Amino acid sequence: MNYITNANLKEADNEVFAIIEDELKRQTNHLEMIASENFTSPAVMEAMGSVFTNKYAEGYPYKRYYGGCEQADKVEQLAIDRACQIFGCKFANVQPHSGSQANGAVYAALLKAGDKILGMDLSHGGHLTHGSKPSFSGQNYSAFYYGVELDGRINYDKVEEIAKLVQPKIIVCGASAYAREIDFKRFRQIADSVGAILFADIAHIAGLVAAGEHQSPFPHAHIVTTTTHKTLRGPRGGMIMTNDEDIAKKINSAIFPGLQGGPLVHVIAAKAVAFKEILDPKWKDYAKQVKANARVLGEVLIKRGYDIVSGGTDNHLVLVSFLNKPFSGKDADAALGDAGITVNKNTVPGETRSPFITSGIRVGSPALTARGMKEKEFEIIANKICDVLDNIEDKELHKKINKEMEELASNFVIYSKSTY
Ligand code: DSN
């Protein structure tokens, strides 16, 4: 039987088609405020759904283990060149399937099992792969942590004290739930004072860094990883960058053949498309708006009596603490979901509840900004968030707000070229 037909998805598999249609409706009608999510352009999705999905290309551009890689070589080299141009670095590996794979490759390239790493505590805003116990990074390596102070900020002098005690081989900086600018220069001083490698995971802030709206990890960090789907607004995936040729060689070997097999060439093609969008001068406007919108969100929440960790934001997210409230992050996440506002529950510094319940929520601006929303809409939405939180048990009110939010969302198309 010849499986290659011209049938489109609807004809070929109506069940999957219907699920995707429902997901499209959900993304369109709800307000997406998960700080790590975003909407890519149709061009990025077209590249991601392209014929490159059928191609094996183990190896690197012009050094492959398979024939027929001429076009794969071109597209991967283009993605690498554009990544280096955006971040001002010499080497980029665009093959990591995810941010976690990228981080795994950094450790595999530079450490031996049991070596010491120092990263940000998960419950203080770090990431699982920065040494958290349930992750390979906390199991294969000897992990130590720094956190934030009661004011919600990193105390760099304290990080230095811990680094001096621990003497780690790698210091990881970068976070998943930290609303303040990260001082890469200061981190490098700390790393130098103990002879450690500085590894910056900029997954959350990469889109801001690309626009000059957050300080760059280069030239301070020895090695930098990111995902490509958060503030970079590209396809789901990861990337590793450095200026050090020796580290670059080790990273390439750690990704392939160390951790991964065939690269996802269709995703690499989509990364190249996203990087072209980022190189457009309009990218700076997007990144500025992301920050301006998050700032309004924080200001309204504070005005309405909510406790924002660190008292505000310098980037794309706010972390709201319910330590002094009778409800949990899980309750807030569910109530806001009923109201058509999608956020995620999140642990906060000084957490008293389990990671599944939590005492906070993380709320971000990148996705709604990609839809074209500005300060005016964020002020309305922030007030609605407070209405829901003030009336956490009032299911009728949540339903009413859901309708209002759907109406607001309907004025801002997603997946249209006009938003980009
Ligand atoms: N899961 C991502 C986030 O939400 O921040 C981190 O990888």
Tab-separated table of C-alpha atoms and ligand atoms in Angstrom:
chain	number	residue	atom	x	y	z
A	1	MET	CA	0.000	0.000	0.000
A	2	ASN	CA	1.229	3.450	-0.852
A	3	TYR	CA	0.925	5.557	2.294
A	4	ILE	CA	1.940	8.746	0.535
A	5	THR	CA	-1.253	10.490	-0.469
A	6	ASN	CA	-2.341	14.041	-0.757
A	7	ALA	CA	-4.860	13.657	2.045
A	8	ASN	CA	-4.643	16.535	4.473
A	9	LEU	CA	-4.789	15.972	8.204
A	10	LYS	CA	-8.546	16.361	8.412
A	11	GLU	CA	-9.093	13.608	5.858
A	12	ALA	CA	-6.262	11.393	7.109
A	13	ASP	CA	-7.025	11.511	10.840
A	14	ASN	CA	-10.080	13.385	11.895
A	15	GLU	CA	-9.555	12.531	15.577
A	16	VAL	CA	-6.145	14.224	15.776
A	17	PHE	CA	-7.403	17.063	13.572
A	18	ALA	CA	-10.272	17.708	16.003
A	19	ILE	CA	-7.931	17.725	19.014
A	20	ILE	CA	-5.657	20.236	17.287
A	21	GLU	CA	-8.660	22.388	16.403
A	22	ASP	CA	-9.672	22.395	20.060
A	23	GLU	CA	-6.152	23.349	21.087
A	24	LEU	CA	-6.242	26.200	18.584
A	25	LYS	CA	-9.513	27.351	20.156
A	26	ARG	CA	-8.009	27.124	23.638
A	27	GLN	CA	-4.942	29.131	22.635
A	28	THR	CA	-7.107	31.692	20.852
A	29	ASN	CA	-9.847	32.178	23.447
A	30	HIS	CA	-7.761	32.031	26.618
A	31	LEU	CA	-5.170	34.508	27.775
A	32	GLU	CA	-1.818	32.723	27.766
A	33	MET	CA	0.228	34.035	30.663
A	34	ILE	CA	2.606	31.169	31.383
A	35	ALA	CA	5.929	33.029	31.453
A	36	SER	CA	7.768	30.345	29.456
A	37	GLU	CA	5.239	30.088	26.615
A	38	ASN	CA	4.890	32.092	23.444
A	39	PHE	CA	3.382	32.040	19.945
A	40	THR	CA	5.655	31.445	16.973
A	41	SER	CA	4.894	32.874	13.553
A	42	PRO	CA	3.211	30.805	10.820
A	43	ALA	CA	6.542	30.893	8.957
A	44	VAL	CA	8.292	29.189	11.877
A	45	MET	CA	5.547	26.557	12.046
A	46	GLU	CA	5.710	26.000	8.294
A	47	ALA	CA	9.436	25.245	8.508
A	48	MET	CA	8.777	22.983	11.498
A	49	GLY	CA	6.199	21.011	9.545
A	50	SER	CA	8.460	20.726	6.493
A	51	VAL	CA	9.993	17.767	4.629
A	52	PHE	CA	13.138	18.098	6.757
A	53	THR	CA	11.355	15.937	9.314
A	54	ASN	CA	12.226	13.011	7.052
A	55	LYS	CA	15.975	13.582	7.017
A	56	TYR	CA	18.692	11.983	9.110
A	57	ALA	CA	21.744	14.223	9.453
A	58	GLU	CA	23.908	12.863	12.279
A	59	GLY	CA	27.032	14.943	12.600
A	60	TYR	CA	27.458	18.656	11.908
A	61	PRO	CA	27.265	20.819	8.756
A	62	TYR	CA	29.563	19.477	6.029
A	63	LYS	CA	30.702	16.618	8.344
A	64	ARG	CA	27.778	14.165	8.309
A	65	TYR	CA	27.421	10.435	8.727
A	66	TYR	CA	24.638	10.231	6.109
A	67	GLY	CA	24.348	11.085	2.461
A	68	GLY	CA	21.879	13.572	1.055
A	69	CYS	CA	22.591	16.253	3.668
A	70	GLU	CA	23.325	19.118	1.250
A	71	GLN	CA	20.216	21.099	2.199
A	72	ALA	CA	20.411	20.102	5.867
A	73	ASP	CA	23.975	21.472	5.922
A	74	LYS	CA	22.844	24.785	4.481
A	75	VAL	CA	19.943	25.255	6.836
A	76	GLU	CA	21.884	24.274	9.970
A	77	GLN	CA	24.773	26.579	9.037
A	78	LEU	CA	22.301	29.412	8.503
A	79	ALA	CA	20.776	28.824	11.943
A	80	ILE	CA	24.269	28.771	13.522
A	81	ASP	CA	25.366	31.975	11.758
A	82	ARG	CA	22.182	33.817	12.706
A	83	ALA	CA	22.431	32.657	16.344
A	84	CYS	CA	26.035	33.900	16.549
A	85	GLN	CA	25.012	37.229	15.011
A	86	ILE	CA	22.142	37.704	17.482
A	87	PHE	CA	24.124	36.927	20.610
A	88	GLY	CA	27.537	38.174	19.483
A	89	CYS	CA	29.330	34.881	20.029
A	90	LYS	CA	31.653	32.689	17.967
A	91	PHE	CA	30.146	29.203	18.283
A	92	ALA	CA	26.601	27.884	18.479
A	93	ASN	CA	25.231	24.369	18.579
A	94	VAL	CA	21.602	24.483	17.435
A	95	GLN	CA	20.930	20.744	17.746
A	96	PRO	CA	19.737	20.333	21.365
A	97	HIS	CA	16.198	18.991	21.338
A	98	SER	CA	15.397	20.983	24.486
A	99	GLY	CA	16.843	23.233	27.151
A	100	SER	CA	17.329	20.274	29.480
A	101	GLN	CA	19.291	18.394	26.780
A	102	ALA	CA	21.408	21.504	26.258
A	103	ASN	CA	22.145	21.744	29.972
A	104	GLY	CA	22.863	17.999	30.164
A	105	ALA	CA	25.393	18.412	27.354
A	106	VAL	CA	27.173	21.231	29.204
A	107	TYR	CA	27.699	19.016	32.252
A	108	ALA	CA	28.611	15.983	30.132
A	109	ALA	CA	31.175	18.060	28.231
A	110	LEU	CA	32.834	19.698	31.207
A	111	LEU	CA	32.346	17.494	34.270
A	112	LYS	CA	32.970	14.006	35.571
A	113	ALA	CA	30.316	12.199	37.616
A	114	GLY	CA	30.374	13.489	41.184
A	115	ASP	CA	31.961	16.864	40.341
A	116	LYS	CA	30.574	19.853	42.233
A	117	ILE	CA	28.142	22.327	40.705
A	118	LEU	CA	26.573	25.382	42.304
A	119	GLY	CA	23.188	26.518	40.988
A	120	MET	CA	20.094	28.396	42.066
A	121	ASP	CA	17.737	26.478	44.335
A	122	LEU	CA	14.637	25.321	42.441
A	123	SER	CA	12.301	26.668	45.117
A	124	HIS	CA	14.020	30.063	44.877
A	125	GLY	CA	13.495	30.314	41.115
A	126	GLY	CA	16.149	27.976	39.684
A	127	HIS	CA	15.564	25.136	37.238
A	128	LEU	CA	15.453	21.363	37.724
A	129	THR	CA	18.615	20.988	35.624
A	130	HIS	CA	20.590	23.406	37.799
A	131	GLY	CA	21.286	20.638	40.309
A	132	SER	CA	17.859	19.762	41.635
A	133	LYS	CA	17.761	16.299	43.233
A	134	PRO	CA	15.034	14.673	41.090
A	135	SER	CA	16.952	15.689	37.929
A	136	PHE	CA	20.039	14.006	36.420
A	137	SER	CA	21.909	17.178	37.364
A	138	GLY	CA	21.335	16.570	41.071
A	139	GLN	CA	21.842	12.816	40.807
A	140	ASN	CA	25.008	12.574	38.695
A	141	TYR	CA	26.792	15.574	40.176
A	142	SER	CA	27.389	16.889	43.646
A	143	ALA	CA	24.995	19.839	43.695
A	144	PHE	CA	25.022	22.869	45.991
A	145	TYR	CA	22.673	25.817	45.933
A	146	TYR	CA	22.342	29.538	46.403
A	147	GLY	CA	18.998	31.284	46.689
A	148	VAL	CA	17.373	34.650	47.134
A	149	GLU	CA	17.162	36.745	50.296
A	150	LEU	CA	13.913	37.683	52.041
A	151	ASP	CA	13.688	40.630	49.609
A	152	GLY	CA	13.437	38.115	46.766
A	153	ARG	CA	16.786	39.077	45.227
A	154	ILE	CA	20.066	37.255	44.765
A	155	ASN	CA	22.682	38.469	47.240
A	156	TYR	CA	25.866	38.199	45.196
A	157	ASP	CA	28.136	38.492	48.234
A	158	LYS	CA	26.394	35.477	49.717
A	159	VAL	CA	26.762	33.536	46.453
A	160	GLU	CA	30.483	34.316	46.639
A	161	GLU	CA	30.672	33.046	50.227
A	162	ILE	CA	28.940	29.805	49.243
A	163	ALA	CA	31.153	29.414	46.171
A	164	LYS	CA	34.264	29.819	48.342
A	165	LEU	CA	33.029	27.134	50.725
A	166	VAL	CA	31.892	24.718	48.006
A	167	GLN	CA	34.655	25.270	45.403
A	168	PRO	CA	32.410	24.138	42.528
A	169	LYS	CA	33.684	23.273	39.083
A	170	ILE	CA	30.710	24.998	37.464
A	171	ILE	CA	28.564	27.880	38.689
A	172	VAL	CA	25.162	27.998	37.018
A	173	CYS	CA	23.368	31.319	36.744
A	174	GLY	CA	19.998	31.985	35.184
A	175	ALA	CA	16.545	31.125	36.454
A	176	SER	CA	13.003	30.054	35.648
A	177	ALA	CA	11.181	32.247	38.130
A	178	TYR	CA	13.320	35.274	38.924
A	179	ALA	CA	11.986	38.701	38.013
A	180	ARG	CA	15.191	40.685	38.435
A	181	GLU	CA	18.111	41.394	36.106
A	182	ILE	CA	20.889	38.844	36.451
A	183	ASP	CA	24.333	40.367	36.950
A	184	PHE	CA	26.501	38.149	34.754
A	185	LYS	CA	29.576	40.305	35.308
A	186	ARG	CA	29.363	39.811	39.063
A	187	PHE	CA	28.781	36.077	38.587
A	188	ARG	CA	31.966	35.898	36.495
A	189	GLN	CA	33.945	37.622	39.251
A	190	ILE	CA	32.631	35.000	41.675
A	191	ALA	CA	33.466	32.170	39.276
A	192	ASP	CA	36.989	33.550	38.733
A	193	SER	CA	37.542	33.861	42.481
A	194	VAL	CA	37.145	30.086	42.849
A	195	GLY	CA	38.422	28.987	39.426
A	196	ALA	CA	34.967	27.813	38.299
A	197	ILE	CA	33.433	27.784	34.850
A	198	LEU	CA	30.512	30.199	34.541
A	199	PHE	CA	27.507	28.638	32.829
A	200	ALA	CA	24.566	30.952	32.072
A	201	ASP	CA	21.183	29.436	31.270
A	202	ILE	CA	19.305	32.338	29.665
A	203	ALA	CA	16.256	30.317	28.556
A	204	HIS	CA	13.792	32.760	30.109
A	205	ILE	CA	15.421	36.042	29.159
A	206	ALA	CA	17.056	35.215	25.809
A	207	GLY	CA	14.569	37.293	23.789
A	208	LEU	CA	15.316	40.301	25.978
A	209	VAL	CA	19.078	39.725	25.726
A	210	ALA	CA	18.748	39.496	21.927
A	211	ALA	CA	17.175	42.975	21.941
A	212	GLY	CA	19.646	44.535	24.384
A	213	GLU	CA	16.809	44.731	26.923
A	214	HIS	CA	18.714	42.599	29.455
A	215	GLN	CA	22.483	42.584	29.897
A	216	SER	CA	24.219	39.943	27.814
A	217	PRO	CA	25.881	36.877	29.361
A	218	PHE	CA	28.720	37.468	26.851
A	219	PRO	CA	31.593	38.127	27.372
A	220	HIS	CA	31.176	37.044	31.010
A	221	ALA	CA	29.894	33.470	30.806
A	222	HIS	CA	32.143	30.726	29.448
A	223	ILE	CA	29.122	28.904	28.151
A	224	VAL	CA	25.490	29.873	27.545
A	225	THR	CA	22.390	27.771	26.929
A	226	THR	CA	18.868	28.724	26.025
A	227	THR	CA	15.621	27.295	24.842
A	228	THR	CA	14.348	28.747	21.583
A	229	HIS	CA	10.611	28.778	22.332
A	230	LYS	CA	10.253	31.123	25.301
A	231	THR	CA	11.018	34.837	24.885
A	232	LEU	CA	12.863	33.973	21.632
A	233	ARG	CA	9.451	33.031	20.173
A	234	GLY	CA	10.879	30.238	18.028
A	235	PRO	CA	10.187	26.507	17.778
A	236	ARG	CA	10.433	24.239	20.831
A	237	GLY	CA	14.118	23.378	21.268
A	238	GLY	CA	17.482	24.279	22.765
A	239	MET	CA	20.811	25.854	21.849
A	240	ILE	CA	24.329	26.168	23.315
A	241	MET	CA	26.747	29.045	22.691
A	242	THR	CA	30.305	29.908	23.599
A	243	ASN	CA	33.322	31.940	22.495
A	244	ASP	CA	35.760	29.221	23.526
A	245	GLU	CA	36.792	26.880	20.727
A	246	ASP	CA	37.871	24.095	23.057
A	247	ILE	CA	34.536	24.207	24.923
A	248	ALA	CA	32.686	24.327	21.582
A	249	LYS	CA	34.382	21.102	20.434
A	250	LYS	CA	33.539	19.370	23.702
A	251	ILE	CA	29.920	20.547	23.484
A	252	ASN	CA	29.543	19.294	19.931
A	253	SER	CA	30.760	15.840	20.977
A	254	ALA	CA	28.552	15.865	24.068
A	255	ILE	CA	25.428	16.577	21.986
A	256	PHE	CA	26.326	14.133	19.216
A	257	PRO	CA	27.243	11.348	19.655
A	258	GLY	CA	27.171	11.849	23.442
A	259	LEU	CA	23.507	12.481	24.186
A	260	GLN	CA	21.536	12.731	20.988
A	261	GLY	CA	21.300	10.934	17.673
A	262	GLY	CA	19.873	12.570	14.579
A	263	PRO	CA	19.231	16.290	14.869
A	264	LEU	CA	15.687	17.521	14.249
A	265	VAL	CA	16.477	19.280	10.981
A	266	HIS	CA	12.898	20.539	10.599
A	267	VAL	CA	13.193	22.241	14.009
A	268	ILE	CA	16.640	23.599	13.135
A	269	ALA	CA	15.130	25.105	9.967
A	270	ALA	CA	12.414	26.668	12.127
A	271	LYS	CA	15.079	28.015	14.515
A	272	ALA	CA	16.748	29.704	11.518
A	273	VAL	CA	13.426	31.336	10.570
A	274	ALA	CA	12.845	32.547	14.128
A	275	PHE	CA	16.382	33.955	14.279
A	276	LYS	CA	15.710	35.974	11.111
A	277	GLU	CA	12.654	37.485	12.829
A	278	ILE	CA	14.806	38.336	15.850
A	279	LEU	CA	17.372	40.073	13.630
A	280	ASP	CA	14.621	42.383	12.358
A	281	PRO	CA	14.841	45.831	14.007
A	282	LYS	CA	11.188	45.394	15.111
A	283	TRP	CA	12.333	42.758	17.592
A	284	LYS	CA	13.505	45.484	19.943
A	285	ASP	CA	9.962	46.924	20.058
A	286	TYR	CA	8.595	43.507	20.978
A	287	ALA	CA	11.142	42.999	23.770
A	288	LYS	CA	10.558	46.505	25.173
A	289	GLN	CA	6.800	45.900	25.149
A	290	VAL	CA	7.222	42.542	26.922
A	291	LYS	CA	8.973	44.366	29.762
A	292	ALA	CA	6.545	47.289	29.836
A	293	ASN	CA	3.574	44.914	30.005
A	294	ALA	CA	5.092	42.856	32.832
A	295	ARG	CA	5.790	46.071	34.735
A	296	VAL	CA	2.137	47.145	34.531
A	297	LEU	CA	1.056	43.694	35.668
A	298	GLY	CA	3.260	43.952	38.755
A	299	GLU	CA	2.176	47.512	39.552
A	300	VAL	CA	-1.543	46.678	39.468
A	301	LEU	CA	-1.106	43.532	41.572
A	302	ILE	CA	0.836	45.499	44.184
A	303	LYS	CA	-1.756	48.296	44.174
A	304	ARG	CA	-4.452	45.694	44.764
A	305	GLY	CA	-2.602	44.323	47.822
A	306	TYR	CA	-0.777	41.327	46.375
A	307	ASP	CA	2.734	40.430	47.395
A	308	ILE	CA	5.116	40.334	44.431
A	309	VAL	CA	8.398	38.561	45.141
A	310	SER	CA	11.207	41.183	44.997
A	311	GLY	CA	8.586	43.942	44.829
A	312	GLY	CA	8.380	44.176	41.039
A	313	THR	CA	10.037	43.036	37.844
A	314	ASP	CA	12.892	43.909	35.490
A	315	ASN	CA	11.937	41.334	32.888
A	316	HIS	CA	8.978	39.398	31.440
A	317	LEU	CA	7.427	37.896	34.556
A	318	VAL	CA	6.091	38.507	38.016
A	319	LEU	CA	6.077	35.982	40.811
A	320	VAL	CA	3.074	36.435	43.099
A	321	SER	CA	3.313	35.084	46.638
A	322	PHE	CA	0.308	33.813	48.618
A	323	LEU	CA	2.345	32.967	51.716
A	324	ASN	CA	0.155	35.451	53.609
A	325	LYS	CA	-3.108	34.264	51.970
A	326	PRO	CA	-5.493	31.459	52.901
A	327	PHE	CA	-5.321	29.936	49.409
A	328	SER	CA	-2.506	28.212	47.505
A	329	GLY	CA	-0.872	28.597	44.112
A	330	LYS	CA	-2.821	25.528	42.998
A	331	ASP	CA	-6.132	27.175	43.993
A	332	ALA	CA	-5.181	30.390	42.185
A	333	ASP	CA	-4.021	28.538	39.069
A	334	ALA	CA	-7.360	26.654	38.922
A	335	ALA	CA	-9.538	29.726	39.562
A	336	LEU	CA	-7.681	31.808	36.964
A	337	GLY	CA	-7.953	28.903	34.525
A	338	ASP	CA	-11.749	28.952	35.020
A	339	ALA	CA	-11.614	32.672	34.254
A	340	GLY	CA	-9.778	32.034	30.967
A	341	ILE	CA	-6.376	33.188	32.209
A	342	THR	CA	-3.661	30.533	32.000
A	343	VAL	CA	-0.796	30.806	34.515
A	344	ASN	CA	1.223	28.272	36.463
A	345	LYS	CA	1.437	27.616	40.168
A	346	ASN	CA	4.969	28.171	41.411
A	347	THR	CA	6.949	27.769	44.601
A	348	VAL	CA	8.099	31.018	46.201
A	349	PRO	CA	11.033	31.866	48.488
A	350	GLY	CA	10.172	30.722	52.024
A	351	GLU	CA	7.751	28.130	50.565
A	352	THR	CA	5.628	26.288	53.133
A	353	ARG	CA	3.581	24.085	50.781
A	354	SER	CA	4.584	21.181	48.518
A	355	PRO	CA	5.816	21.798	44.922
A	356	PHE	CA	2.493	20.404	43.706
A	357	ILE	CA	0.406	22.823	45.812
A	358	THR	CA	2.775	25.832	46.156
A	359	SER	CA	2.210	29.306	47.582
A	360	GLY	CA	2.543	31.301	44.410
A	361	ILE	CA	1.867	31.804	40.751
A	362	ARG	CA	4.199	32.887	37.969
A	363	VAL	CA	2.639	35.255	35.447
A	364	GLY	CA	4.361	36.326	32.233
A	365	SER	CA	3.844	38.779	29.401
A	366	PRO	CA	5.642	37.316	26.316
A	367	ALA	CA	2.733	35.467	24.667
A	368	LEU	CA	0.078	38.171	25.017
A	369	THR	CA	2.616	40.749	23.859
A	370	ALA	CA	3.187	38.624	20.740
A	371	ARG	CA	-0.588	38.916	20.172
A	372	GLY	CA	-0.210	42.691	20.172
A	373	MET	CA	-1.446	43.531	23.667
A	374	LYS	CA	-0.029	46.620	25.363
A	375	GLU	CA	-0.111	48.343	28.770
A	376	LYS	CA	-3.830	49.164	28.448
A	377	GLU	CA	-4.820	45.513	28.054
A	378	PHE	CA	-2.381	44.381	30.736
A	379	GLU	CA	-3.939	46.825	33.188
A	380	ILE	CA	-7.389	45.368	32.479
A	381	ILE	CA	-6.141	41.789	32.731
A	382	ALA	CA	-4.171	42.454	35.929
A	383	ASN	CA	-7.292	43.895	37.550
A	384	LYS	CA	-9.288	40.832	36.450
A	385	ILE	CA	-6.599	38.573	37.936
A	386	CYS	CA	-7.031	40.440	41.233
A	387	ASP	CA	-10.847	40.164	41.008
A	388	VAL	CA	-10.492	36.394	40.654
A	389	LEU	CA	-7.978	36.125	43.504
A	390	ASP	CA	-10.089	38.368	45.753
A	391	ASN	CA	-13.041	36.057	45.088
A	392	ILE	CA	-11.316	32.727	44.762
A	393	GLU	CA	-14.425	30.659	45.607
A	394	ASP	CA	-16.846	32.601	43.378
A	395	LYS	CA	-17.267	30.284	40.395
A	396	GLU	CA	-19.993	32.438	38.843
A	397	LEU	CA	-17.663	35.436	38.785
A	398	HIS	CA	-14.903	33.307	37.223
A	399	LYS	CA	-17.320	32.283	34.447
A	400	LYS	CA	-18.290	35.893	33.836
A	401	ILE	CA	-14.637	36.990	33.655
A	402	ASN	CA	-13.943	34.084	31.311
A	403	LYS	CA	-16.448	35.549	28.820
A	404	GLU	CA	-14.937	39.027	29.179
A	405	MET	CA	-11.422	37.687	28.624
A	406	GLU	CA	-12.534	35.730	25.572
A	407	GLU	CA	-13.975	38.924	24.153
A	408	LEU	CA	-10.762	40.830	24.853
A	409	ALA	CA	-8.698	38.033	23.279
A	410	SER	CA	-10.855	38.068	20.149
A	411	ASN	CA	-9.463	41.500	19.263
A	412	PHE	CA	-5.908	40.145	19.108
A	413	VAL	CA	-5.301	37.510	16.473
A	414	ILE	CA	-2.638	34.872	16.913
A	415	TYR	CA	-0.898	33.092	14.057
A	416	SER	CA	-1.396	36.005	11.739
A	417	LYS	CA	1.487	37.651	9.936
A	418	SER	CA	0.137	41.024	11.028
A	419	THR	CA	1.282	40.409	14.613
A	420	TYR	CA	4.909	39.975	13.558
B	1	DSN	N1	9.421	24.510	32.053
B	1	DSN	C1	10.125	25.738	31.871
B	1	DSN	C2	9.450	26.886	32.519
B	1	DSN	O1	8.244	26.872	32.565
B	1	DSN	O2	10.103	27.805	32.961
B	1	DSN	C3	11.533	25.646	32.287
B	1	DSN	O3	12.136	24.685	31.506
